[in-house]
PDB file of C-alpha atoms in Angstrom:
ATOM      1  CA  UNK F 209     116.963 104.566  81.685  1.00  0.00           C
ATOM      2  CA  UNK F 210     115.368 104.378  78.364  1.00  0.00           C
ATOM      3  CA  UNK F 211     111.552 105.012  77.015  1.00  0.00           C
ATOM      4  CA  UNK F 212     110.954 101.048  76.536  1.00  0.00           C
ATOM      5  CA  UNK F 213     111.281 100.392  80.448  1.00  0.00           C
ATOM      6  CA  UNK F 214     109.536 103.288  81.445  1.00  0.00           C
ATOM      7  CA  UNK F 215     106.889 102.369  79.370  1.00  0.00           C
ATOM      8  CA  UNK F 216     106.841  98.834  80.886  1.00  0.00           C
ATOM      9  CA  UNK F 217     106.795 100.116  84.197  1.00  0.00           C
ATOM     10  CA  UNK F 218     103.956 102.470  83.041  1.00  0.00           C
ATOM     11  CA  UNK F 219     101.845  98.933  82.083  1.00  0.00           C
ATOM     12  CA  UNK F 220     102.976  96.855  85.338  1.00  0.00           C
ATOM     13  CA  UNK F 221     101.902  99.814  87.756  1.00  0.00           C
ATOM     14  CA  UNK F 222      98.388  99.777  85.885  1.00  0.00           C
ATOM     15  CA  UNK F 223      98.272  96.180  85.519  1.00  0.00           C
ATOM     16  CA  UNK F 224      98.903  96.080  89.731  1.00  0.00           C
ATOM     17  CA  UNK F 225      96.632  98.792  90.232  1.00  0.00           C
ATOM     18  CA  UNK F 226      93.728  97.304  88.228  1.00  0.00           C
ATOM     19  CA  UNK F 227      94.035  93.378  89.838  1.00  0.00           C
ATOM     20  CA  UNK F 228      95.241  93.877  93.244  1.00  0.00           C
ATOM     21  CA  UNK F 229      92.024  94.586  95.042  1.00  0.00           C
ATOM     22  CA  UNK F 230      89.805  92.810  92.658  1.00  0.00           C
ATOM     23  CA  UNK F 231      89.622  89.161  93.321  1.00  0.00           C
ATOM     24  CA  UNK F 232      91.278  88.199  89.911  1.00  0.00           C
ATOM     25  CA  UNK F 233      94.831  87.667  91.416  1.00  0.00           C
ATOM     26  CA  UNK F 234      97.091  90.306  90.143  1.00  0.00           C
ATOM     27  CA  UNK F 235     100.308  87.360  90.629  1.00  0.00           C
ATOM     28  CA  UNK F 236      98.938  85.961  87.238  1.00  0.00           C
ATOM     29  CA  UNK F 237      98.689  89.267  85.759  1.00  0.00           C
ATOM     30  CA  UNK F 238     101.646  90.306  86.407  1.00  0.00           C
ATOM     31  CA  UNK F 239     103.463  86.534  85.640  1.00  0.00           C
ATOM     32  CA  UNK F 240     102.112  86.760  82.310  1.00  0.00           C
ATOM     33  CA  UNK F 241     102.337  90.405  81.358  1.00  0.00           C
ATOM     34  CA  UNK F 242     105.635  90.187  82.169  1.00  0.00           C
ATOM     35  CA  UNK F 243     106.467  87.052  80.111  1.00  0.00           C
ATOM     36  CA  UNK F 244     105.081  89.300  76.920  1.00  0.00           C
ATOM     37  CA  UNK F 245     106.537  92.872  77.781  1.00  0.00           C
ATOM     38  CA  UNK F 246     109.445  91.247  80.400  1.00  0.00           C
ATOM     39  CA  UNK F 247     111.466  94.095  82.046  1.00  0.00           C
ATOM     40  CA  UNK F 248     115.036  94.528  81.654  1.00  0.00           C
ATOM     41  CA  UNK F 249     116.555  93.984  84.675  1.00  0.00           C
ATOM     42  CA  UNK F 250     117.900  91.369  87.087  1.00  0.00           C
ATOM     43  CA  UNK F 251     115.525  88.605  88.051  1.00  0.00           C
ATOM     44  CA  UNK F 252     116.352  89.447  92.075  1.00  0.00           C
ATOM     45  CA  UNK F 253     115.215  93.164  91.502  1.00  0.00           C
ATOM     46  CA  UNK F 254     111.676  92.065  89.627  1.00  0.00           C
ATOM     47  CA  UNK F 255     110.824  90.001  92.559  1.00  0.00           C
ATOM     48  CA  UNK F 256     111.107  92.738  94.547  1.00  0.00           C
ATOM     49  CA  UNK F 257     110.100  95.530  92.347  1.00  0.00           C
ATOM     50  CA  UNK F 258     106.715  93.469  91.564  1.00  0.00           C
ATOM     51  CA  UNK F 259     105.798  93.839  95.600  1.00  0.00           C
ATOM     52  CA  UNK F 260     107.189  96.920  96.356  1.00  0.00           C
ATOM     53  CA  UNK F 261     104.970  98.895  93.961  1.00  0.00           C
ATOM     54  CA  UNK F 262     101.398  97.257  96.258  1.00  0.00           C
ATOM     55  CA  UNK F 263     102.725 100.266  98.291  1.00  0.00           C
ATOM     56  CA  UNK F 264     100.803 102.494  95.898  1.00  0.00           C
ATOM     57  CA  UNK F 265      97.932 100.269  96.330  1.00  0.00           C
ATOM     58  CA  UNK F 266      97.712 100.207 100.012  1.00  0.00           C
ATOM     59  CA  UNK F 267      98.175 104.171  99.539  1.00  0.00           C
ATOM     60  CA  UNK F 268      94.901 104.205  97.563  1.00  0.00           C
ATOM     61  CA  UNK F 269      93.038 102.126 100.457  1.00  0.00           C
ATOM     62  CA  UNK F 270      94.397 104.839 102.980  1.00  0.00           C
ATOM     63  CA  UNK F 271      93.603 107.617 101.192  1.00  0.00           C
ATOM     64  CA  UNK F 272      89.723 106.721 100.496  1.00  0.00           C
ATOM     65  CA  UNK F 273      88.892 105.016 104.012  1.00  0.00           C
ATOM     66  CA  UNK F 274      90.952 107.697 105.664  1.00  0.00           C
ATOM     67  CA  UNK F 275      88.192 108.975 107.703  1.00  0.00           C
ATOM     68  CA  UNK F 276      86.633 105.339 108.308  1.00  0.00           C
ATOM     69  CA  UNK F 277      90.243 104.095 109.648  1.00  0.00           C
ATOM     70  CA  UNK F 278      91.635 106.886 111.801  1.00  0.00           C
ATOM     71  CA  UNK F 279      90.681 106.593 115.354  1.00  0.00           C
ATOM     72  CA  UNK F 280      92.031 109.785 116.380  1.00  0.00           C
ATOM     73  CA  UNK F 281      89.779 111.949 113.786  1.00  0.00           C
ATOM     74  CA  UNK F 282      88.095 114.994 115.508  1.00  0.00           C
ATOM     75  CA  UNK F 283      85.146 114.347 113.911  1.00  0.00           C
ATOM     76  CA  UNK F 284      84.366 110.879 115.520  1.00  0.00           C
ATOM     77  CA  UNK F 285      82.520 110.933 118.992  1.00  0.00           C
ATOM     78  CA  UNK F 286      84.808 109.092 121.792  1.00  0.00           C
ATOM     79  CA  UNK F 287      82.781 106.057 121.205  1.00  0.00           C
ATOM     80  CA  UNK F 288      83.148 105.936 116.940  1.00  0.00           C
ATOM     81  CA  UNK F 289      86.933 106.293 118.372  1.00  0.00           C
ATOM     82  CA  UNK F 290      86.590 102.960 120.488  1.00  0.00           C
ATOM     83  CA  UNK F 291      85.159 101.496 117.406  1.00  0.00           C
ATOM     84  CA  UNK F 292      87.712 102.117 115.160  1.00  0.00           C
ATOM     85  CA  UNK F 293      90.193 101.024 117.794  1.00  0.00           C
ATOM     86  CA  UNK F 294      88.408  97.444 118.156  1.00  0.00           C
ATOM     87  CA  UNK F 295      88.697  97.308 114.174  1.00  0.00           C
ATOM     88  CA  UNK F 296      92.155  97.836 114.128  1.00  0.00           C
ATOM     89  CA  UNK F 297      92.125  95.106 116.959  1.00  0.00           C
ATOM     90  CA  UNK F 298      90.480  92.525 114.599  1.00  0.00           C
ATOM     91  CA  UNK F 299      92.593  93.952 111.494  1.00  0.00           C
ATOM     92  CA  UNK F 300      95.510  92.870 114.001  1.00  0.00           C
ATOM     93  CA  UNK F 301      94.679  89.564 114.717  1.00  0.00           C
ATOM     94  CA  UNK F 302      93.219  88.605 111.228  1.00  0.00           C
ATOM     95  CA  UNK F 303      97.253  89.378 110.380  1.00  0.00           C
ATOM     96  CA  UNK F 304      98.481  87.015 112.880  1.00  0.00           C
ATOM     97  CA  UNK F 305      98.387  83.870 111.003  1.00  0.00           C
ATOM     98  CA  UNK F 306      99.819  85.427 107.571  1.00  0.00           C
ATOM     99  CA  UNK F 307     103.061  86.811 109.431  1.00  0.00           C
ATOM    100  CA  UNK F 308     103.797  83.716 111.099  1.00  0.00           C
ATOM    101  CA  UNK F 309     103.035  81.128 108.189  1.00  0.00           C
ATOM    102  CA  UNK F 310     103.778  83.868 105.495  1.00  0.00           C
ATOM    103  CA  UNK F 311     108.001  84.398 106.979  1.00  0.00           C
ATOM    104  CA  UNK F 312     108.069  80.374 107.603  1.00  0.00           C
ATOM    105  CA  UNK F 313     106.799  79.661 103.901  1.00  0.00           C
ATOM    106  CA  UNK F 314     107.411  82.817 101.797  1.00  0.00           C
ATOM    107  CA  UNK F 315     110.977  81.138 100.218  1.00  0.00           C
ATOM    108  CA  UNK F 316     109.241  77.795  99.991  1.00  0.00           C
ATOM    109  CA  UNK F 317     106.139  79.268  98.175  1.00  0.00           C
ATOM    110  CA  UNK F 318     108.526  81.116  95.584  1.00  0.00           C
ATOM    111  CA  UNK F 319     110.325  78.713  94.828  1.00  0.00           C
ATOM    112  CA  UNK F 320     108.402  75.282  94.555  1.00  0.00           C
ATOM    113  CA  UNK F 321     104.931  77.211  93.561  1.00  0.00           C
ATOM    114  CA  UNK F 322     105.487  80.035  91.781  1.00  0.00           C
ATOM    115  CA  UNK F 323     105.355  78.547  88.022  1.00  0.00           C
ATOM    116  CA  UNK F 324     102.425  79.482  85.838  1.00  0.00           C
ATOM    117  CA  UNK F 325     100.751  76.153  86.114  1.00  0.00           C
ATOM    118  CA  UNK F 326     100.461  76.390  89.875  1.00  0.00           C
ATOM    119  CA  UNK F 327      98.909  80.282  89.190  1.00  0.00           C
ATOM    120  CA  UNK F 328      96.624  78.512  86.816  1.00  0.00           C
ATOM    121  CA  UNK F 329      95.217  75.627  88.106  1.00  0.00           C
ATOM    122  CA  UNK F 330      94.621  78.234  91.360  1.00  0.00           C
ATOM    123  CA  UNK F 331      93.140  81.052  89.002  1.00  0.00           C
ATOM    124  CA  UNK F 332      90.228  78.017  87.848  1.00  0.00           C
ATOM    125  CA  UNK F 333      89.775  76.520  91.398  1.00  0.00           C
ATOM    126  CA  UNK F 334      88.760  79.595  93.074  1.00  0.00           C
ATOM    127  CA  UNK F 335      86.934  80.716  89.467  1.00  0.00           C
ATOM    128  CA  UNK F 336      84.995  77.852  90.209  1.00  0.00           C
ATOM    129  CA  UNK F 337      84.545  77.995  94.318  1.00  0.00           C
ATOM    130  CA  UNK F 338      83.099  81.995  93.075  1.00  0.00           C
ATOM    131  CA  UNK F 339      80.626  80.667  90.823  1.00  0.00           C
ATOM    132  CA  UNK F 340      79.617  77.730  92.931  1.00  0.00           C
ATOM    133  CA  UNK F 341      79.365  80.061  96.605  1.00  0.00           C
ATOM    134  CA  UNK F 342      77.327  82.761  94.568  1.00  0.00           C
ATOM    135  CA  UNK F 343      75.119  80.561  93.562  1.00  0.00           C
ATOM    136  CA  UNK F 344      74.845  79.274  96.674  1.00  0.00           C
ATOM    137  CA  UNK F 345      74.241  83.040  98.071  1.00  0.00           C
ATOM    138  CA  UNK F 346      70.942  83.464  95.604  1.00  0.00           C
ATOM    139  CA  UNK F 347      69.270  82.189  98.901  1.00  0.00           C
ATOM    140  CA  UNK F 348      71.170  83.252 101.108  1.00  0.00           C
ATOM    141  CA  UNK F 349      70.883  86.089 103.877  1.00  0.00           C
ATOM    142  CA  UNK F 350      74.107  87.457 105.001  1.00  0.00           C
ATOM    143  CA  UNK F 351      74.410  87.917 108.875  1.00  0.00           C
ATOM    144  CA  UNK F 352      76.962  90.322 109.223  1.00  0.00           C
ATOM    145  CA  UNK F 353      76.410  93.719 106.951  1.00  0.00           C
ATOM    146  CA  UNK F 354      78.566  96.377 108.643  1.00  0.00           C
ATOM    147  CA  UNK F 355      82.254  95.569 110.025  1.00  0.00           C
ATOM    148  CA  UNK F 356      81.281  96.464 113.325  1.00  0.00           C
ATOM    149  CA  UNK F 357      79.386  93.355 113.481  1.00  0.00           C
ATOM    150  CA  UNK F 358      82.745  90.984 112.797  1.00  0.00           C
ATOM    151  CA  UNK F 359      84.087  89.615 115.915  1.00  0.00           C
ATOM    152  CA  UNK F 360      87.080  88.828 116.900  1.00  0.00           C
ATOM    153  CA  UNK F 361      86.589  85.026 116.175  1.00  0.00           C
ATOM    154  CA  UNK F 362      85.456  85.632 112.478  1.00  0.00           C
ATOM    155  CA  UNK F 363      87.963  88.283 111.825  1.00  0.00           C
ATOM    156  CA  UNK F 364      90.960  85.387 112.497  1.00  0.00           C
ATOM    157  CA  UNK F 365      89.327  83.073 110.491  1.00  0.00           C
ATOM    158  CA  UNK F 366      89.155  85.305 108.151  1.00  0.00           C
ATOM    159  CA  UNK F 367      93.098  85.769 108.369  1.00  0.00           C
ATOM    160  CA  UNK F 368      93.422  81.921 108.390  1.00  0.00           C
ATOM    161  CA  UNK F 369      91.440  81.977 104.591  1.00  0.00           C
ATOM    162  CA  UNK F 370      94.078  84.648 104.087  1.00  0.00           C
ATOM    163  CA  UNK F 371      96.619  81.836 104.004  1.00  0.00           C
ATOM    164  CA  UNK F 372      95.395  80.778 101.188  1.00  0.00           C
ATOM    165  CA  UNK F 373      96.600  83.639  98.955  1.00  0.00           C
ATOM    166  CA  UNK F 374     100.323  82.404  99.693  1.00  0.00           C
ATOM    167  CA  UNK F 375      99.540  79.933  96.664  1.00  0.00           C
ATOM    168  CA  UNK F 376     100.234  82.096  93.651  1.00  0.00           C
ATOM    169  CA  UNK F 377      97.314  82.817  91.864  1.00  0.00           C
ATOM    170  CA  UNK F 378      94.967  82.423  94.387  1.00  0.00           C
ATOM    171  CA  UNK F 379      94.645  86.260  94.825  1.00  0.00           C
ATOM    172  CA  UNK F 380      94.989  87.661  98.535  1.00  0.00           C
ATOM    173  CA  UNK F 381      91.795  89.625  97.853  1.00  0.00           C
ATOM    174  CA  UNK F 382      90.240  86.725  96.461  1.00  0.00           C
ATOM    175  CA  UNK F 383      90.958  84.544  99.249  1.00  0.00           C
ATOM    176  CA  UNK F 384      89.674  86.795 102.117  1.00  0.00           C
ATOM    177  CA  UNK F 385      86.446  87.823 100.345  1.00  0.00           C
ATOM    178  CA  UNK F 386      85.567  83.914  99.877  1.00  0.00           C
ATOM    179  CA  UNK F 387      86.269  83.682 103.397  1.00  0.00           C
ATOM    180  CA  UNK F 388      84.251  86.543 104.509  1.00  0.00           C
ATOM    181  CA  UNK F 389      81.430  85.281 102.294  1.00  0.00           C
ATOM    182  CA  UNK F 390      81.263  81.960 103.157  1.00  0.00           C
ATOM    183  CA  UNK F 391      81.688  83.150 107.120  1.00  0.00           C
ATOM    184  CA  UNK F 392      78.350  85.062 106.617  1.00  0.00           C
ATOM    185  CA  UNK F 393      80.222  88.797 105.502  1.00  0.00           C
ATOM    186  CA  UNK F 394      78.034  90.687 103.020  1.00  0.00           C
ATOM    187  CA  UNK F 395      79.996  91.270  99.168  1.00  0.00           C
ATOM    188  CA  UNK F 396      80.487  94.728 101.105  1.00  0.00           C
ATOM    189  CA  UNK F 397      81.928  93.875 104.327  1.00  0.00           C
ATOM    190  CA  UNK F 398      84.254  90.963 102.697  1.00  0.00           C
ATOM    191  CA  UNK F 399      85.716  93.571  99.739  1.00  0.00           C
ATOM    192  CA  UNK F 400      86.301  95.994 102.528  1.00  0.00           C
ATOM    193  CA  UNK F 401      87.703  94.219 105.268  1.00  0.00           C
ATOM    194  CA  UNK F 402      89.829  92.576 102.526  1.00  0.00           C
ATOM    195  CA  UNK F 403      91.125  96.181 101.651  1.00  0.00           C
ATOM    196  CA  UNK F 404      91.863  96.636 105.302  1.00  0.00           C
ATOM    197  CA  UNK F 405      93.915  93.551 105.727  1.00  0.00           C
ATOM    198  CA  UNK F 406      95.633  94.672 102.482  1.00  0.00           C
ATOM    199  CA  UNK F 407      97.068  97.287 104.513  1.00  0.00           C
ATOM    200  CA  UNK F 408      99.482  95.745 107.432  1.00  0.00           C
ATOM    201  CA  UNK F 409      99.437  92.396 104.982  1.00  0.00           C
ATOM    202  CA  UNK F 410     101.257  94.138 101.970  1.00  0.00           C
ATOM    203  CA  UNK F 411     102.889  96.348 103.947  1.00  0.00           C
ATOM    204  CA  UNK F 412     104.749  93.795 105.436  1.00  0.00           C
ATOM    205  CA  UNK F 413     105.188  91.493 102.364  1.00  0.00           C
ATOM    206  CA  UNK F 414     107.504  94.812 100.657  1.00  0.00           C
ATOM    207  CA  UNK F 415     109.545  95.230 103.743  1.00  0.00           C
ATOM    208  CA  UNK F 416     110.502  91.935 103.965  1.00  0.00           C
ATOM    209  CA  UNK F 417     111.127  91.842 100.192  1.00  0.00           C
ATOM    210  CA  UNK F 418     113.525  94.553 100.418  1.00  0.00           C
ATOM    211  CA  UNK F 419     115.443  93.541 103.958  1.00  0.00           C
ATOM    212  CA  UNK F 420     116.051  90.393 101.859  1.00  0.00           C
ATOM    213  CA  UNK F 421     117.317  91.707  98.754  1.00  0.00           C
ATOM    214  CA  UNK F 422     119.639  93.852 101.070  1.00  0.00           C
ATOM    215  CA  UNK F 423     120.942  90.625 102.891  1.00  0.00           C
ATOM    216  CA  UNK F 424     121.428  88.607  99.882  1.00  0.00           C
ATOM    217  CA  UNK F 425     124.001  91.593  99.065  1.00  0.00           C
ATOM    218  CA  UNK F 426     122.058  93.337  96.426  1.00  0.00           C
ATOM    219  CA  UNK F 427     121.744  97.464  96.212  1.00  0.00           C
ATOM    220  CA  UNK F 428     119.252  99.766  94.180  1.00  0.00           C
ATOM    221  CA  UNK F 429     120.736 101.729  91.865  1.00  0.00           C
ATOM    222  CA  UNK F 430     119.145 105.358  90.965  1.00  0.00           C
ATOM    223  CA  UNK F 431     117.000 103.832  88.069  1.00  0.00           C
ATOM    224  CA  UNK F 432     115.729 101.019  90.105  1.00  0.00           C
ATOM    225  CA  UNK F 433     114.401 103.388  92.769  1.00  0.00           C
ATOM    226  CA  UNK F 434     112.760 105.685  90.012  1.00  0.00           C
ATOM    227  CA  UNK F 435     111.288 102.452  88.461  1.00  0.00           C
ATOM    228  CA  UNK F 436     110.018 101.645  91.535  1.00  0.00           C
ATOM    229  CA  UNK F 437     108.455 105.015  92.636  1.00  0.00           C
ATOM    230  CA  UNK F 438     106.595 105.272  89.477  1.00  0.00           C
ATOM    231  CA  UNK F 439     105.024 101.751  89.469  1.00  0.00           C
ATOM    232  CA  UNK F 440     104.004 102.955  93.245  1.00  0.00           C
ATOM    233  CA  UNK F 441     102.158 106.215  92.006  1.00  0.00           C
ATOM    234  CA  UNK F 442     100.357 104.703  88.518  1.00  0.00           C
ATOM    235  CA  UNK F 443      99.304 101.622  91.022  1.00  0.00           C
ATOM    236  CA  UNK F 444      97.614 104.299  93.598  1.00  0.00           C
ATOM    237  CA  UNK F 445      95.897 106.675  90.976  1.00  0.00           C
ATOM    238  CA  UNK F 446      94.640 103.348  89.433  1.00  0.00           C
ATOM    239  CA  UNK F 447      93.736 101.515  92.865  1.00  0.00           C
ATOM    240  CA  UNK F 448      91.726 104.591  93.494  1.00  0.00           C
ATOM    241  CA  UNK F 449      89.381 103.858  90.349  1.00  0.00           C
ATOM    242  CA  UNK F 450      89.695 100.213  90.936  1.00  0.00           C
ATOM    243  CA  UNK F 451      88.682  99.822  94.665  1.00  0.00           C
ATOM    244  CA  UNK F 452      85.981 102.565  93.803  1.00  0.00           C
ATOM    245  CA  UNK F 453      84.647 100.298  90.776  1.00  0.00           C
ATOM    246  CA  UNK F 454      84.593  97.151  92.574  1.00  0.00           C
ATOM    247  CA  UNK F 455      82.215  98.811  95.586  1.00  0.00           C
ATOM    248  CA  UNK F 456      80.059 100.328  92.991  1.00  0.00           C
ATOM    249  CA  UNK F 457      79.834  97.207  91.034  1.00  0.00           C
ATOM    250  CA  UNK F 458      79.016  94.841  94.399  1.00  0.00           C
ATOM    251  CA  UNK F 459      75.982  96.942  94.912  1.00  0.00           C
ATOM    252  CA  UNK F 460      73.873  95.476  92.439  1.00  0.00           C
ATOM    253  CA  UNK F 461      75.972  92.128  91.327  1.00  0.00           C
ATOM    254  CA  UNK F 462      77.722  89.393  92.529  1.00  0.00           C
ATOM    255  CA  UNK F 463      81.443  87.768  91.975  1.00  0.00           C
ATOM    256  CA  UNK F 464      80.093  85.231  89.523  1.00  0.00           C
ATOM    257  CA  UNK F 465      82.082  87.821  86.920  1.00  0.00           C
ATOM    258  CA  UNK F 466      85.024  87.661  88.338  1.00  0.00           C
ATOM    259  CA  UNK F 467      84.746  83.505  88.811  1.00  0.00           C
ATOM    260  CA  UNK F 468      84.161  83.548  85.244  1.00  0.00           C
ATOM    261  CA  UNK F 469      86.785  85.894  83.981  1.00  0.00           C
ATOM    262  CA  UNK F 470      89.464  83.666  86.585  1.00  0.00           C
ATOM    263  CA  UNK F 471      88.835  80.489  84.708  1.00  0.00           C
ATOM    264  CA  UNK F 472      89.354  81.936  81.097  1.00  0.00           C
ATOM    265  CA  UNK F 473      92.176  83.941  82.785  1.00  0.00           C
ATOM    266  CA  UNK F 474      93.531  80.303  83.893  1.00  0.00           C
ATOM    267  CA  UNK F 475      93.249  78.626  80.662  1.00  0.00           C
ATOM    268  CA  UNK F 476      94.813  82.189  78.793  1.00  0.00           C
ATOM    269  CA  UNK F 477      97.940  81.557  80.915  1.00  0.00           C
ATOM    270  CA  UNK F 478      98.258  77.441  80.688  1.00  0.00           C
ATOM    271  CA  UNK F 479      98.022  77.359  76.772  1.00  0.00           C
ATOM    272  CA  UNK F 480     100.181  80.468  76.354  1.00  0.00           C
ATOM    273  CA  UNK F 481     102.765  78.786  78.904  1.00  0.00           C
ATOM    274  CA  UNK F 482     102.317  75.133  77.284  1.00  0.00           C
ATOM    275  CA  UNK F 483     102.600  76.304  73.562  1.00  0.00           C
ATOM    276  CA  UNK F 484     105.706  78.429  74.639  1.00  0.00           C
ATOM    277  CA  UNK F 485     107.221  75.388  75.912  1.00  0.00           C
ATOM    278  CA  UNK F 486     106.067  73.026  73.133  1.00  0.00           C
ATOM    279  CA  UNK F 487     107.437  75.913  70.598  1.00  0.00           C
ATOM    280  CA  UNK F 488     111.356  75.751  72.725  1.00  0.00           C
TER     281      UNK F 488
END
């Protein structure tokens, strides 16, 4: 254990806690912070330990829609109970089509995809599709403005825009909050109900990290665990502030930021990539 990696830890469980629930795809964050600080240790355990430490982030989403998400709170009347039930329902089947297509195509993805030209020809795409749906929504009137309103049909289309996000790059939170939008979801109702998917989504995503890392014949050693643990906790303190700046900030603007900030994100990553290559 040494200062260095600590430190670099320190910067990847901020980095994570900052990207993952704004639609700015925290894959090419991470690819490229990690290509200029680059951890010590073995390629197998960075795959994991870069998904493992979302745990803090779905912590963050627990903790602040606690009340909103718990159907067995004392303070909810039987039928705020029901309610909360149903969303879980929709949560559930907006999940369906990212656990089958996510364990079919998760090896494929990482391997044929996961380059930083894919992450950056998907960071400008979706910069773009931002701009161009926001614009769009200037004269728009969205139908649906609480989550109680999504039905069942909307919330599994919404999982099937989830898909999307197995393209690195593309941002999972990106991805569903397009969907939402484009499905008639206020900015309000799409950032949340893309926190809630975040939730079973991610959950699942680390466990099935880790059960492969254990198959492949791999074990943690005491470091690892600690490195691990402390990416969780900086990316929950700073997914609190994050997922709390990104509601505040929807109440008064739209995502044409963030489709802006993707595209010069994009072009960042591509040139650094390319000149590294031209300089080999």
């Amino acid at each position: 254990m040494s200062i260095v990696e600590i430190l670099k830890v320190i910067v990847q469980g901020i980095v994570e806690g900052f990207t993952e629930w704004l639609p700015i795809s925290s894959t090419g964050h991470m690819i490229l912070v990690d290509e200029i600080i680059h951890m010590d240790q073995p390629k197998a355990y960075l795959d994991v330990f870069f998904v493992v430490i979302q745990l803090g982030a779905i912590l963050a989403v627990v903790l602040l829609y606690f009340d909103k998400l718990n159907p067995f709170s004392q303070k909810k009347k039987p039928s705020a109970k029901r309610m909360t039930i149903v969303l879980w329902l929709k949560i559930a089947v907006a999940c369906v089509p990212a656990a089958i297509l996510g364990l079919l195509l998760d090896d494929w993805m990482e391997e044929h995809l996961m380059n930083a030209y894919v992450v950056s020809a998907a960071l400008i795409i979706y910069g773009i599709l931002f701009i161009v749906l926001e614009t769009r929504n200037e004269m728009t009137t969205f139908s649906i403005q609480k989550t109680s309103q999504l039905t069942f049909q909307t919330a599994l289309y919404i999982g099937l825009f989830q898909l999307l996000s197995l393209v690195p790059g593309t941002s999972r939170s990106g991805s569903t909050i397009l969907g939402a939008m484009i499905l008639g979801c206020s900015r309000n109702v799409a950032a949340e109900f893309s926190f809630f998917l975040g939730i079973p989504v991610m959950f699942g995503a680390s466990l099935l990290k880790v059960v492969k890392y254990f198959i492949n014949g791999n074990t943690f050693t005491l470091v690892q665990v600690f490195y691990m643990l402390l990416g969780m906790v900086i990316a929950f303190f700073v997914s609190v502030y994050s997922i709390r700046f990104l509601m505040g900030y929807i109440r008064n603007h739209d995502f044409k930021f963030f489709g802006y900030y993707r595209i010069v994100l994009g072009i960042i990553v591509v040139a650094y990539f390319g000149i590294t290559a031209l300089a080999v």
